[in-house]
PDB file of N, CA and C in Angstrom:
ATOM      1  N   MET A   1     -92.308  34.997 -41.234  1.00  0.00           N
ATOM      2  CA  MET A   1     -93.441  35.831 -41.001  1.00  0.00           C
ATOM      3  C   MET A   1     -94.719  35.055 -40.904  1.00  0.00           C
ATOM      4  N   GLY A   2     -94.869  34.063 -41.711  1.00  0.00           N
ATOM      5  CA  GLY A   2     -96.145  33.249 -41.653  1.00  0.00           C
ATOM      6  C   GLY A   2     -96.300  32.492 -40.195  1.00  0.00           C
ATOM      7  N   SER A   3     -95.176  32.093 -39.805  1.00  0.00           N
ATOM      8  CA  SER A   3     -95.218  31.224 -38.477  1.00  0.00           C
ATOM      9  C   SER A   3     -95.553  32.168 -37.271  1.00  0.00           C
ATOM     10  N   ILE A   4     -95.095  33.458 -37.430  1.00  0.00           N
ATOM     11  CA  ILE A   4     -95.348  34.407 -36.320  1.00  0.00           C
ATOM     12  C   ILE A   4     -96.926  34.678 -36.315  1.00  0.00           C
ATOM     13  N   LEU A   5     -97.389  34.833 -37.563  1.00  0.00           N
ATOM     14  CA  LEU A   5     -98.903  35.107 -37.604  1.00  0.00           C
ATOM     15  C   LEU A   5     -99.615  33.879 -37.068  1.00  0.00           C
ATOM     16  N   VAL A   6     -99.315  32.734 -37.336  1.00  0.00           N
ATOM     17  CA  VAL A   6     -99.845  31.533 -36.845  1.00  0.00           C
ATOM     18  C   VAL A   6     -99.901  31.497 -35.453  1.00  0.00           C
ATOM     19  N   ILE A   7     -98.710  31.847 -34.769  1.00  0.00           N
ATOM     20  CA  ILE A   7     -98.495  31.816 -33.308  1.00  0.00           C
ATOM     21  C   ILE A   7     -99.498  32.822 -32.745  1.00  0.00           C
ATOM     22  N   MET A   8     -99.453  34.006 -33.277  1.00  0.00           N
ATOM     23  CA  MET A   8    -100.470  35.030 -32.781  1.00  0.00           C
ATOM     24  C   MET A   8    -101.806  34.676 -32.836  1.00  0.00           C
ATOM     25  N   ILE A   9    -102.307  34.050 -33.962  1.00  0.00           N
ATOM     26  CA  ILE A   9    -103.633  33.576 -33.950  1.00  0.00           C
ATOM     27  C   ILE A   9    -103.931  32.484 -32.934  1.00  0.00           C
ATOM     28  N   VAL A  10    -103.146  31.547 -32.751  1.00  0.00           N
ATOM     29  CA  VAL A  10    -103.150  30.524 -31.751  1.00  0.00           C
ATOM     30  C   VAL A  10    -103.242  31.152 -30.351  1.00  0.00           C
ATOM     31  N   MET A  11    -102.484  32.097 -30.077  1.00  0.00           N
ATOM     32  CA  MET A  11    -102.359  32.733 -28.741  1.00  0.00           C
ATOM     33  C   MET A  11    -103.691  33.544 -28.572  1.00  0.00           C
ATOM     34  N   ARG A  12    -104.252  34.149 -29.579  1.00  0.00           N
ATOM     35  CA  ARG A  12    -105.519  34.875 -29.468  1.00  0.00           C
ATOM     36  C   ARG A  12    -106.710  33.937 -29.135  1.00  0.00           C
ATOM     37  N   ILE A  13    -106.700  32.868 -29.945  1.00  0.00           N
ATOM     38  CA  ILE A  13    -107.755  31.836 -29.760  1.00  0.00           C
ATOM     39  C   ILE A  13    -107.573  31.268 -28.252  1.00  0.00           C
ATOM     40  N   ILE A  14    -106.431  30.955 -27.784  1.00  0.00           N
ATOM     41  CA  ILE A  14    -106.181  30.435 -26.477  1.00  0.00           C
ATOM     42  C   ILE A  14    -106.700  31.520 -25.366  1.00  0.00           C
ATOM     43  N   HIS A  15    -106.437  32.753 -25.646  1.00  0.00           N
ATOM     44  CA  HIS A  15    -106.888  33.916 -24.789  1.00  0.00           C
ATOM     45  C   HIS A  15    -108.330  33.962 -24.715  1.00  0.00           C
ATOM     46  N   ARG A  16    -108.900  33.771 -25.885  1.00  0.00           N
ATOM     47  CA  ARG A  16    -110.525  33.973 -25.979  1.00  0.00           C
ATOM     48  C   ARG A  16    -111.051  32.751 -25.195  1.00  0.00           C
ATOM     49  N   LEU A  17    -110.442  31.576 -25.373  1.00  0.00           N
ATOM     50  CA  LEU A  17    -111.019  30.393 -24.677  1.00  0.00           C
ATOM     51  C   LEU A  17    -110.874  30.462 -23.286  1.00  0.00           C
ATOM     52  N   LEU A  18    -109.798  30.931 -22.832  1.00  0.00           N
ATOM     53  CA  LEU A  18    -109.519  30.954 -21.281  1.00  0.00           C
ATOM     54  C   LEU A  18    -110.434  32.021 -20.751  1.00  0.00           C
ATOM     55  N   THR A  19    -110.643  33.077 -21.349  1.00  0.00           N
ATOM     56  CA  THR A  19    -111.601  34.138 -20.951  1.00  0.00           C
ATOM     57  C   THR A  19    -112.996  33.586 -20.751  1.00  0.00           C
ATOM     58  N   PHE A  20    -113.380  32.861 -21.826  1.00  0.00           N
ATOM     59  CA  PHE A  20    -114.748  32.186 -21.845  1.00  0.00           C
ATOM     60  C   PHE A  20    -114.925  31.208 -20.664  1.00  0.00           C
ATOM     61  N   VAL A  21    -113.948  30.308 -20.389  1.00  0.00           N
ATOM     62  CA  VAL A  21    -114.144  29.221 -19.477  1.00  0.00           C
ATOM     63  C   VAL A  21    -113.717  29.583 -18.111  1.00  0.00           C
ATOM     64  N   TRP A  22    -113.126  30.803 -17.863  1.00  0.00           N
ATOM     65  CA  TRP A  22    -112.506  31.140 -16.614  1.00  0.00           C
ATOM     66  C   TRP A  22    -113.574  30.866 -15.351  1.00  0.00           C
ATOM     67  N   ARG A  23    -114.816  31.011 -15.632  1.00  0.00           N
ATOM     68  CA  ARG A  23    -115.898  30.860 -14.642  1.00  0.00           C
ATOM     69  C   ARG A  23    -115.798  29.289 -14.028  1.00  0.00           C
ATOM     70  N   LYS A  24    -115.475  28.587 -14.892  1.00  0.00           N
ATOM     71  CA  LYS A  24    -115.360  27.011 -14.441  1.00  0.00           C
ATOM     72  C   LYS A  24    -113.858  26.716 -14.372  1.00  0.00           C
ATOM     73  N   ARG A  25    -113.428  26.845 -13.148  1.00  0.00           N
ATOM     74  CA  ARG A  25    -111.953  26.732 -12.871  1.00  0.00           C
ATOM     75  C   ARG A  25    -111.519  25.239 -13.089  1.00  0.00           C
ATOM     76  N   ILE A  26    -112.211  24.317 -13.029  1.00  0.00           N
ATOM     77  CA  ILE A  26    -111.871  22.844 -13.144  1.00  0.00           C
ATOM     78  C   ILE A  26    -111.585  22.815 -14.688  1.00  0.00           C
ATOM     79  N   THR A  27    -112.316  23.465 -15.563  1.00  0.00           N
ATOM     80  CA  THR A  27    -112.102  23.395 -16.967  1.00  0.00           C
ATOM     81  C   THR A  27    -110.834  24.097 -17.238  1.00  0.00           C
ATOM     82  N   VAL A  28    -110.334  25.016 -16.636  1.00  0.00           N
ATOM     83  CA  VAL A  28    -109.114  25.776 -16.855  1.00  0.00           C
ATOM     84  C   VAL A  28    -108.015  24.884 -16.434  1.00  0.00           C
ATOM     85  N   ILE A  29    -108.123  24.183 -15.362  1.00  0.00           N
ATOM     86  CA  ILE A  29    -107.147  23.268 -14.846  1.00  0.00           C
ATOM     87  C   ILE A  29    -106.885  22.141 -15.785  1.00  0.00           C
ATOM     88  N   ILE A  30    -107.979  21.545 -16.268  1.00  0.00           N
ATOM     89  CA  ILE A  30    -107.953  20.511 -17.272  1.00  0.00           C
ATOM     90  C   ILE A  30    -107.256  20.933 -18.495  1.00  0.00           C
ATOM     91  N   MET A  31    -107.735  22.214 -19.018  1.00  0.00           N
ATOM     92  CA  MET A  31    -107.093  22.759 -20.261  1.00  0.00           C
ATOM     93  C   MET A  31    -105.666  23.056 -20.036  1.00  0.00           C
ATOM     94  N   LEU A  32    -105.200  23.558 -18.862  1.00  0.00           N
ATOM     95  CA  LEU A  32    -103.734  23.657 -18.612  1.00  0.00           C
ATOM     96  C   LEU A  32    -103.079  22.534 -18.670  1.00  0.00           C
ATOM     97  N   PHE A  33    -103.642  21.326 -18.100  1.00  0.00           N
ATOM     98  CA  PHE A  33    -102.976  20.116 -18.103  1.00  0.00           C
ATOM     99  C   PHE A  33    -102.805  19.598 -19.549  1.00  0.00           C
ATOM    100  N   LEU A  34    -103.884  19.730 -20.348  1.00  0.00           N
ATOM    101  CA  LEU A  34    -103.741  19.316 -21.796  1.00  0.00           C
ATOM    102  C   LEU A  34    -102.724  20.135 -22.548  1.00  0.00           C
ATOM    103  N   VAL A  35    -102.700  21.483 -22.333  1.00  0.00           N
ATOM    104  CA  VAL A  35    -101.738  22.333 -23.057  1.00  0.00           C
ATOM    105  C   VAL A  35    -100.322  22.035 -22.672  1.00  0.00           C
ATOM    106  N   VAL A  36    -100.183  21.905 -21.479  1.00  0.00           N
ATOM    107  CA  VAL A  36     -98.768  21.439 -20.937  1.00  0.00           C
ATOM    108  C   VAL A  36     -98.272  20.175 -21.457  1.00  0.00           C
ATOM    109  N   ALA A  37     -99.204  19.085 -21.406  1.00  0.00           N
ATOM    110  CA  ALA A  37     -98.912  17.892 -22.067  1.00  0.00           C
ATOM    111  C   ALA A  37     -98.613  18.010 -23.657  1.00  0.00           C
ATOM    112  N   LEU A  38     -99.489  18.699 -24.262  1.00  0.00           N
ATOM    113  CA  LEU A  38     -99.368  18.828 -25.748  1.00  0.00           C
ATOM    114  C   LEU A  38     -98.066  19.591 -26.004  1.00  0.00           C
ATOM    115  N   VAL A  39     -97.803  20.650 -25.397  1.00  0.00           N
ATOM    116  CA  VAL A  39     -96.649  21.492 -25.715  1.00  0.00           C
ATOM    117  C   VAL A  39     -95.393  20.634 -25.433  1.00  0.00           C
ATOM    118  N   ASN A  40     -95.276  20.082 -24.254  1.00  0.00           N
ATOM    119  CA  ASN A  40     -94.045  19.293 -23.941  1.00  0.00           C
ATOM    120  C   ASN A  40     -93.875  18.155 -24.781  1.00  0.00           C
ATOM    121  N   GLY A  41     -95.105  17.454 -25.093  1.00  0.00           N
ATOM    122  CA  GLY A  41     -94.926  16.342 -26.208  1.00  0.00           C
ATOM    123  C   GLY A  41     -94.380  16.788 -27.393  1.00  0.00           C
ATOM    124  N   ALA A  42     -94.913  17.898 -27.970  1.00  0.00           N
ATOM    125  CA  ALA A  42     -94.320  18.380 -29.192  1.00  0.00           C
ATOM    126  C   ALA A  42     -92.980  18.905 -29.196  1.00  0.00           C
ATOM    127  N   LEU A  43     -92.620  19.459 -28.001  1.00  0.00           N
ATOM    128  CA  LEU A  43     -91.236  19.883 -27.947  1.00  0.00           C
ATOM    129  C   LEU A  43     -90.205  18.624 -27.915  1.00  0.00           C
ATOM    130  N   PHE A  44     -90.706  17.590 -27.101  1.00  0.00           N
ATOM    131  CA  PHE A  44     -89.948  16.397 -27.063  1.00  0.00           C
ATOM    132  C   PHE A  44     -89.839  15.720 -28.445  1.00  0.00           C
ATOM    133  N   TYR A  45     -90.866  15.775 -29.207  1.00  0.00           N
ATOM    134  CA  TYR A  45     -90.869  15.112 -30.565  1.00  0.00           C
ATOM    135  C   TYR A  45     -89.885  15.943 -31.468  1.00  0.00           C
ATOM    136  N   TRP A  46     -89.951  17.345 -31.248  1.00  0.00           N
ATOM    137  CA  TRP A  46     -88.976  18.102 -32.069  1.00  0.00           C
ATOM    138  C   TRP A  46     -87.678  17.947 -31.766  1.00  0.00           C
ATOM    139  N   LEU A  47     -87.348  17.961 -30.490  1.00  0.00           N
ATOM    140  CA  LEU A  47     -85.847  17.914 -29.964  1.00  0.00           C
ATOM    141  C   LEU A  47     -85.371  16.474 -30.020  1.00  0.00           C
ATOM    142  N   GLU A  48     -86.110  15.466 -29.809  1.00  0.00           N
ATOM    143  CA  GLU A  48     -85.519  14.163 -29.929  1.00  0.00           C
ATOM    144  C   GLU A  48     -85.788  13.557 -31.284  1.00  0.00           C
ATOM    145  N   GLY A  49     -86.954  13.744 -31.808  1.00  0.00           N
ATOM    146  CA  GLY A  49     -87.212  13.000 -33.142  1.00  0.00           C
ATOM    147  C   GLY A  49     -86.602  13.696 -34.374  1.00  0.00           C
ATOM    148  N   ILE A  50     -86.971  15.038 -34.401  1.00  0.00           N
ATOM    149  CA  ILE A  50     -86.518  15.708 -35.701  1.00  0.00           C
ATOM    150  C   ILE A  50     -85.082  16.266 -35.623  1.00  0.00           C
ATOM    151  N   ILE A  51     -84.646  16.917 -34.425  1.00  0.00           N
ATOM    152  CA  ILE A  51     -83.348  17.495 -34.318  1.00  0.00           C
ATOM    153  C   ILE A  51     -82.391  16.251 -33.969  1.00  0.00           C
ATOM    154  N   GLY A  52     -82.717  15.581 -33.004  1.00  0.00           N
ATOM    155  CA  GLY A  52     -81.783  14.497 -32.436  1.00  0.00           C
ATOM    156  C   GLY A  52     -81.790  13.152 -33.407  1.00  0.00           C
ATOM    157  N   GLY A  53     -82.668  12.958 -34.194  1.00  0.00           N
ATOM    158  CA  GLY A  53     -82.742  11.913 -35.130  1.00  0.00           C
ATOM    159  C   GLY A  53     -83.093  10.557 -34.460  1.00  0.00           C
ATOM    160  N   ALA A  54     -83.676  10.603 -33.265  1.00  0.00           N
ATOM    161  CA  ALA A  54     -84.116   9.387 -32.675  1.00  0.00           C
ATOM    162  C   ALA A  54     -85.420   8.849 -33.325  1.00  0.00           C
ATOM    163  N   ASP A  55     -85.621   7.581 -33.148  1.00  0.00           N
ATOM    164  CA  ASP A  55     -86.913   6.967 -33.693  1.00  0.00           C
ATOM    165  C   ASP A  55     -88.023   7.165 -32.691  1.00  0.00           C
ATOM    166  N   VAL A  56     -88.553   8.428 -32.782  1.00  0.00           N
ATOM    167  CA  VAL A  56     -89.729   8.804 -31.971  1.00  0.00           C
ATOM    168  C   VAL A  56     -90.780   9.358 -32.674  1.00  0.00           C
ATOM    169  N   ASP A  57     -92.021   8.852 -32.485  1.00  0.00           N
ATOM    170  CA  ASP A  57     -93.177   9.425 -33.206  1.00  0.00           C
ATOM    171  C   ASP A  57     -93.896  10.334 -32.233  1.00  0.00           C
ATOM    172  N   PHE A  58     -94.900  10.957 -32.712  1.00  0.00           N
ATOM    173  CA  PHE A  58     -95.686  12.031 -31.919  1.00  0.00           C
ATOM    174  C   PHE A  58     -96.342  11.358 -30.827  1.00  0.00           C
ATOM    175  N   PHE A  59     -97.001  10.206 -31.075  1.00  0.00           N
ATOM    176  CA  PHE A  59     -97.618   9.481 -30.015  1.00  0.00           C
ATOM    177  C   PHE A  59     -96.705   9.104 -28.893  1.00  0.00           C
ATOM    178  N   THR A  60     -95.603   8.595 -29.202  1.00  0.00           N
ATOM    179  CA  THR A  60     -94.547   8.231 -28.178  1.00  0.00           C
ATOM    180  C   THR A  60     -94.194   9.607 -27.316  1.00  0.00           C
ATOM    181  N   SER A  61     -94.069  10.684 -28.082  1.00  0.00           N
ATOM    182  CA  SER A  61     -93.751  11.914 -27.507  1.00  0.00           C
ATOM    183  C   SER A  61     -94.833  12.314 -26.461  1.00  0.00           C
ATOM    184  N   MET A  62     -96.022  12.116 -26.755  1.00  0.00           N
ATOM    185  CA  MET A  62     -97.120  12.455 -25.935  1.00  0.00           C
ATOM    186  C   MET A  62     -97.228  11.492 -24.711  1.00  0.00           C
ATOM    187  N   TYR A  63     -96.872  10.192 -25.024  1.00  0.00           N
ATOM    188  CA  TYR A  63     -96.749   9.178 -23.965  1.00  0.00           C
ATOM    189  C   TYR A  63     -95.766   9.642 -22.957  1.00  0.00           C
ATOM    190  N   TRP A  64     -94.430  10.059 -23.425  1.00  0.00           N
ATOM    191  CA  TRP A  64     -93.473  10.477 -22.518  1.00  0.00           C
ATOM    192  C   TRP A  64     -93.868  11.741 -21.771  1.00  0.00           C
ATOM    193  N   SER A  65     -94.595  12.690 -22.345  1.00  0.00           N
ATOM    194  CA  SER A  65     -94.969  13.902 -21.729  1.00  0.00           C
ATOM    195  C   SER A  65     -95.898  13.573 -20.469  1.00  0.00           C
ATOM    196  N   ILE A  66     -96.935  12.720 -20.812  1.00  0.00           N
ATOM    197  CA  ILE A  66     -97.778  12.441 -19.700  1.00  0.00           C
ATOM    198  C   ILE A  66     -97.298  11.570 -18.513  1.00  0.00           C
ATOM    199  N   ILE A  67     -96.406  10.624 -18.981  1.00  0.00           N
ATOM    200  CA  ILE A  67     -95.816   9.724 -17.969  1.00  0.00           C
ATOM    201  C   ILE A  67     -94.823  10.599 -17.155  1.00  0.00           C
ATOM    202  N   THR A  68     -94.118  11.607 -17.742  1.00  0.00           N
ATOM    203  CA  THR A  68     -93.317  12.495 -17.016  1.00  0.00           C
ATOM    204  C   THR A  68     -94.022  13.430 -16.135  1.00  0.00           C
ATOM    205  N   MET A  69     -95.209  13.972 -16.590  1.00  0.00           N
ATOM    206  CA  MET A  69     -96.061  14.753 -15.819  1.00  0.00           C
ATOM    207  C   MET A  69     -96.529  14.066 -14.649  1.00  0.00           C
ATOM    208  N   ALA A  70     -96.832  12.851 -14.675  1.00  0.00           N
ATOM    209  CA  ALA A  70     -97.291  12.130 -13.549  1.00  0.00           C
ATOM    210  C   ALA A  70     -96.174  11.752 -12.652  1.00  0.00           C
ATOM    211  N   THR A  71     -94.976  12.097 -12.942  1.00  0.00           N
ATOM    212  CA  THR A  71     -93.849  11.625 -12.236  1.00  0.00           C
ATOM    213  C   THR A  71     -93.648  10.210 -12.097  1.00  0.00           C
ATOM    214  N   ILE A  72     -94.145   9.361 -13.006  1.00  0.00           N
ATOM    215  CA  ILE A  72     -93.961   7.855 -12.913  1.00  0.00           C
ATOM    216  C   ILE A  72     -92.578   7.516 -13.490  1.00  0.00           C
ATOM    217  N   GLY A  73     -92.278   7.898 -14.743  1.00  0.00           N
ATOM    218  CA  GLY A  73     -90.993   7.692 -15.379  1.00  0.00           C
ATOM    219  C   GLY A  73     -90.607   6.260 -15.360  1.00  0.00           C
ATOM    220  N   TYR A  74     -91.243   5.494 -16.407  1.00  0.00           N
ATOM    221  CA  TYR A  74     -90.928   4.051 -16.433  1.00  0.00           C
ATOM    222  C   TYR A  74     -89.496   3.748 -16.835  1.00  0.00           C
ATOM    223  N   GLY A  75     -88.962   4.563 -17.580  1.00  0.00           N
ATOM    224  CA  GLY A  75     -87.490   4.506 -18.047  1.00  0.00           C
ATOM    225  C   GLY A  75     -87.446   3.812 -19.418  1.00  0.00           C
ATOM    226  N   ASP A  76     -88.490   3.644 -20.100  1.00  0.00           N
ATOM    227  CA  ASP A  76     -88.565   3.087 -21.375  1.00  0.00           C
ATOM    228  C   ASP A  76     -88.180   4.114 -22.473  1.00  0.00           C
ATOM    229  N   ILE A  77     -88.393   5.323 -22.169  1.00  0.00           N
ATOM    230  CA  ILE A  77     -88.082   6.550 -23.071  1.00  0.00           C
ATOM    231  C   ILE A  77     -87.268   7.419 -22.186  1.00  0.00           C
ATOM    232  N   VAL A  78     -86.018   7.730 -22.527  1.00  0.00           N
ATOM    233  CA  VAL A  78     -85.149   8.606 -21.625  1.00  0.00           C
ATOM    234  C   VAL A  78     -84.714   9.652 -22.551  1.00  0.00           C
ATOM    235  N   PRO A  79     -84.501  10.905 -22.041  1.00  0.00           N
ATOM    236  CA  PRO A  79     -83.780  12.019 -22.754  1.00  0.00           C
ATOM    237  C   PRO A  79     -82.349  11.746 -23.080  1.00  0.00           C
ATOM    238  N   THR A  80     -81.952  12.063 -24.216  1.00  0.00           N
ATOM    239  CA  THR A  80     -80.513  11.658 -24.631  1.00  0.00           C
ATOM    240  C   THR A  80     -79.704  12.970 -24.791  1.00  0.00           C
ATOM    241  N   THR A  81     -80.313  14.176 -24.841  1.00  0.00           N
ATOM    242  CA  THR A  81     -79.514  15.381 -25.117  1.00  0.00           C
ATOM    243  C   THR A  81     -79.826  16.226 -23.911  1.00  0.00           C
ATOM    244  N   LEU A  82     -78.981  17.281 -23.702  1.00  0.00           N
ATOM    245  CA  LEU A  82     -79.176  18.191 -22.565  1.00  0.00           C
ATOM    246  C   LEU A  82     -80.483  19.063 -22.830  1.00  0.00           C
ATOM    247  N   ALA A  83     -80.795  19.288 -23.948  1.00  0.00           N
ATOM    248  CA  ALA A  83     -82.021  20.236 -24.262  1.00  0.00           C
ATOM    249  C   ALA A  83     -83.241  19.451 -23.722  1.00  0.00           C
ATOM    250  N   VAL A  84     -83.266  18.184 -24.018  1.00  0.00           N
ATOM    251  CA  VAL A  84     -84.467  17.239 -23.511  1.00  0.00           C
ATOM    252  C   VAL A  84     -84.428  17.109 -22.092  1.00  0.00           C
ATOM    253  N   ARG A  85     -83.202  17.031 -21.505  1.00  0.00           N
ATOM    254  CA  ARG A  85     -83.144  16.915 -20.075  1.00  0.00           C
ATOM    255  C   ARG A  85     -83.765  18.125 -19.442  1.00  0.00           C
ATOM    256  N   ILE A  86     -83.405  19.206 -19.983  1.00  0.00           N
ATOM    257  CA  ILE A  86     -83.970  20.515 -19.487  1.00  0.00           C
ATOM    258  C   ILE A  86     -85.429  20.455 -19.517  1.00  0.00           C
ATOM    259  N   LEU A  87     -85.923  20.093 -20.667  1.00  0.00           N
ATOM    260  CA  LEU A  87     -87.324  19.899 -21.085  1.00  0.00           C
ATOM    261  C   LEU A  87     -88.115  18.915 -20.024  1.00  0.00           C
ATOM    262  N   ALA A  88     -87.363  17.961 -19.599  1.00  0.00           N
ATOM    263  CA  ALA A  88     -87.937  17.074 -18.700  1.00  0.00           C
ATOM    264  C   ALA A  88     -88.136  17.711 -17.280  1.00  0.00           C
ATOM    265  N   ILE A  89     -87.120  18.498 -16.942  1.00  0.00           N
ATOM    266  CA  ILE A  89     -87.211  19.306 -15.676  1.00  0.00           C
ATOM    267  C   ILE A  89     -88.343  20.199 -15.806  1.00  0.00           C
ATOM    268  N   GLU A  90     -88.474  20.992 -16.813  1.00  0.00           N
ATOM    269  CA  GLU A  90     -89.667  21.995 -17.070  1.00  0.00           C
ATOM    270  C   GLU A  90     -90.954  21.212 -16.882  1.00  0.00           C
ATOM    271  N   THR A  91     -91.085  20.014 -17.526  1.00  0.00           N
ATOM    272  CA  THR A  91     -92.226  19.208 -17.527  1.00  0.00           C
ATOM    273  C   THR A  91     -92.722  18.842 -16.143  1.00  0.00           C
ATOM    274  N   ASP A  92     -91.717  18.413 -15.335  1.00  0.00           N
ATOM    275  CA  ASP A  92     -91.983  18.142 -13.960  1.00  0.00           C
ATOM    276  C   ASP A  92     -92.390  19.333 -13.201  1.00  0.00           C
ATOM    277  N   VAL A  93     -91.817  20.431 -13.330  1.00  0.00           N
ATOM    278  CA  VAL A  93     -92.087  21.652 -12.663  1.00  0.00           C
ATOM    279  C   VAL A  93     -93.538  22.134 -13.024  1.00  0.00           C
ATOM    280  N   MET A  94     -93.809  22.086 -14.353  1.00  0.00           N
ATOM    281  CA  MET A  94     -95.213  22.441 -14.760  1.00  0.00           C
ATOM    282  C   MET A  94     -96.199  21.473 -14.299  1.00  0.00           C
ATOM    283  N   SER A  95     -95.867  20.214 -14.169  1.00  0.00           N
ATOM    284  CA  SER A  95     -96.969  19.199 -13.749  1.00  0.00           C
ATOM    285  C   SER A  95     -97.125  19.394 -12.304  1.00  0.00           C
ATOM    286  N   ILE A  96     -96.210  19.691 -11.513  1.00  0.00           N
ATOM    287  CA  ILE A  96     -96.371  19.841 -10.080  1.00  0.00           C
ATOM    288  C   ILE A  96     -97.242  21.122  -9.916  1.00  0.00           C
ATOM    289  N   ALA A  97     -97.004  22.149 -10.617  1.00  0.00           N
ATOM    290  CA  ALA A  97     -97.911  23.332 -10.409  1.00  0.00           C
ATOM    291  C   ALA A  97     -99.367  22.968 -10.888  1.00  0.00           C
ATOM    292  N   THR A  98     -99.561  22.274 -11.966  1.00  0.00           N
ATOM    293  CA  THR A  98    -100.875  21.905 -12.367  1.00  0.00           C
ATOM    294  C   THR A  98    -101.592  21.076 -11.392  1.00  0.00           C
ATOM    295  N   PHE A  99    -100.893  19.990 -10.842  1.00  0.00           N
ATOM    296  CA  PHE A  99    -101.546  19.126  -9.899  1.00  0.00           C
ATOM    297  C   PHE A  99    -101.834  19.869  -8.636  1.00  0.00           C
ATOM    298  N   THR A 100    -101.006  20.749  -8.205  1.00  0.00           N
ATOM    299  CA  THR A 100    -101.256  21.629  -7.060  1.00  0.00           C
ATOM    300  C   THR A 100    -102.541  22.349  -7.218  1.00  0.00           C
ATOM    301  N   LEU A 101    -102.737  23.015  -8.439  1.00  0.00           N
ATOM    302  CA  LEU A 101    -103.973  23.730  -8.625  1.00  0.00           C
ATOM    303  C   LEU A 101    -105.200  22.822  -8.581  1.00  0.00           C
ATOM    304  N   LEU A 102    -105.059  21.566  -9.153  1.00  0.00           N
ATOM    305  CA  LEU A 102    -106.126  20.622  -9.025  1.00  0.00           C
ATOM    306  C   LEU A 102    -106.494  20.302  -7.591  1.00  0.00           C
ATOM    307  N   ILE A 103    -105.482  19.942  -6.785  1.00  0.00           N
ATOM    308  CA  ILE A 103    -105.618  19.615  -5.411  1.00  0.00           C
ATOM    309  C   ILE A 103    -106.267  20.827  -4.637  1.00  0.00           C
ATOM    310  N   ALA A 104    -105.860  22.030  -4.866  1.00  0.00           N
ATOM    311  CA  ALA A 104    -106.322  23.240  -4.277  1.00  0.00           C
ATOM    312  C   ALA A 104    -107.876  23.518  -4.676  1.00  0.00           C
ATOM    313  N   PHE A 105    -108.138  23.128  -5.893  1.00  0.00           N
ATOM    314  CA  PHE A 105    -109.489  23.251  -6.345  1.00  0.00           C
ATOM    315  C   PHE A 105    -110.351  22.214  -5.701  1.00  0.00           C
ATOM    316  N   ILE A 106    -109.942  21.037  -5.559  1.00  0.00           N
ATOM    317  CA  ILE A 106    -110.618  20.004  -4.918  1.00  0.00           C
ATOM    318  C   ILE A 106    -110.876  20.217  -3.415  1.00  0.00           C
ATOM    319  N   ALA A 107    -109.854  20.773  -2.869  1.00  0.00           N
ATOM    320  CA  ALA A 107    -109.993  21.055  -1.371  1.00  0.00           C
ATOM    321  C   ALA A 107    -111.016  22.262  -1.046  1.00  0.00           C
ATOM    322  N   GLU A 108    -110.883  23.245  -1.962  1.00  0.00           N
ATOM    323  CA  GLU A 108    -111.829  24.363  -1.862  1.00  0.00           C
ATOM    324  C   GLU A 108    -113.351  24.090  -2.142  1.00  0.00           C
ATOM    325  N   GLU A 109    -113.559  23.132  -3.122  1.00  0.00           N
ATOM    326  CA  GLU A 109    -114.819  22.682  -3.411  1.00  0.00           C
ATOM    327  C   GLU A 109    -115.532  21.739  -2.374  1.00  0.00           C
ATOM    328  N   PHE A 110    -114.764  20.912  -1.916  1.00  0.00           N
ATOM    329  CA  PHE A 110    -115.268  19.780  -0.992  1.00  0.00           C
ATOM    330  C   PHE A 110    -115.003  19.932   0.482  1.00  0.00           C
ATOM    331  N   LEU A 111    -114.193  20.853   0.909  1.00  0.00           N
ATOM    332  CA  LEU A 111    -113.942  20.972   2.265  1.00  0.00           C
ATOM    333  C   LEU A 111    -114.566  22.299   2.935  1.00  0.00           C
TER     334      LEU A 111
END
């Protein structure tokens, strides 16, 4: 019950923050990028480090998330379970959507 309350509070804070900064779309895009990176990094840490038992810390998970979002994929950290492979696909799709928003914003502002 306590975790549901925390999730609801966080969602309410995020909703208020997004409502406040909606006028500045670049801020929304940057926040979206950070939220996607943080959520996917936390999920990677939970799935690989905690459940999977791999030697992964939170910083490494965030590194994986950002490198995967940039579609670089050095290969030094690879998903070992099906759940994390699905997470990698979701991370790629979300990053493509986020970068598309950024490019559309830049085109709209400067062209």
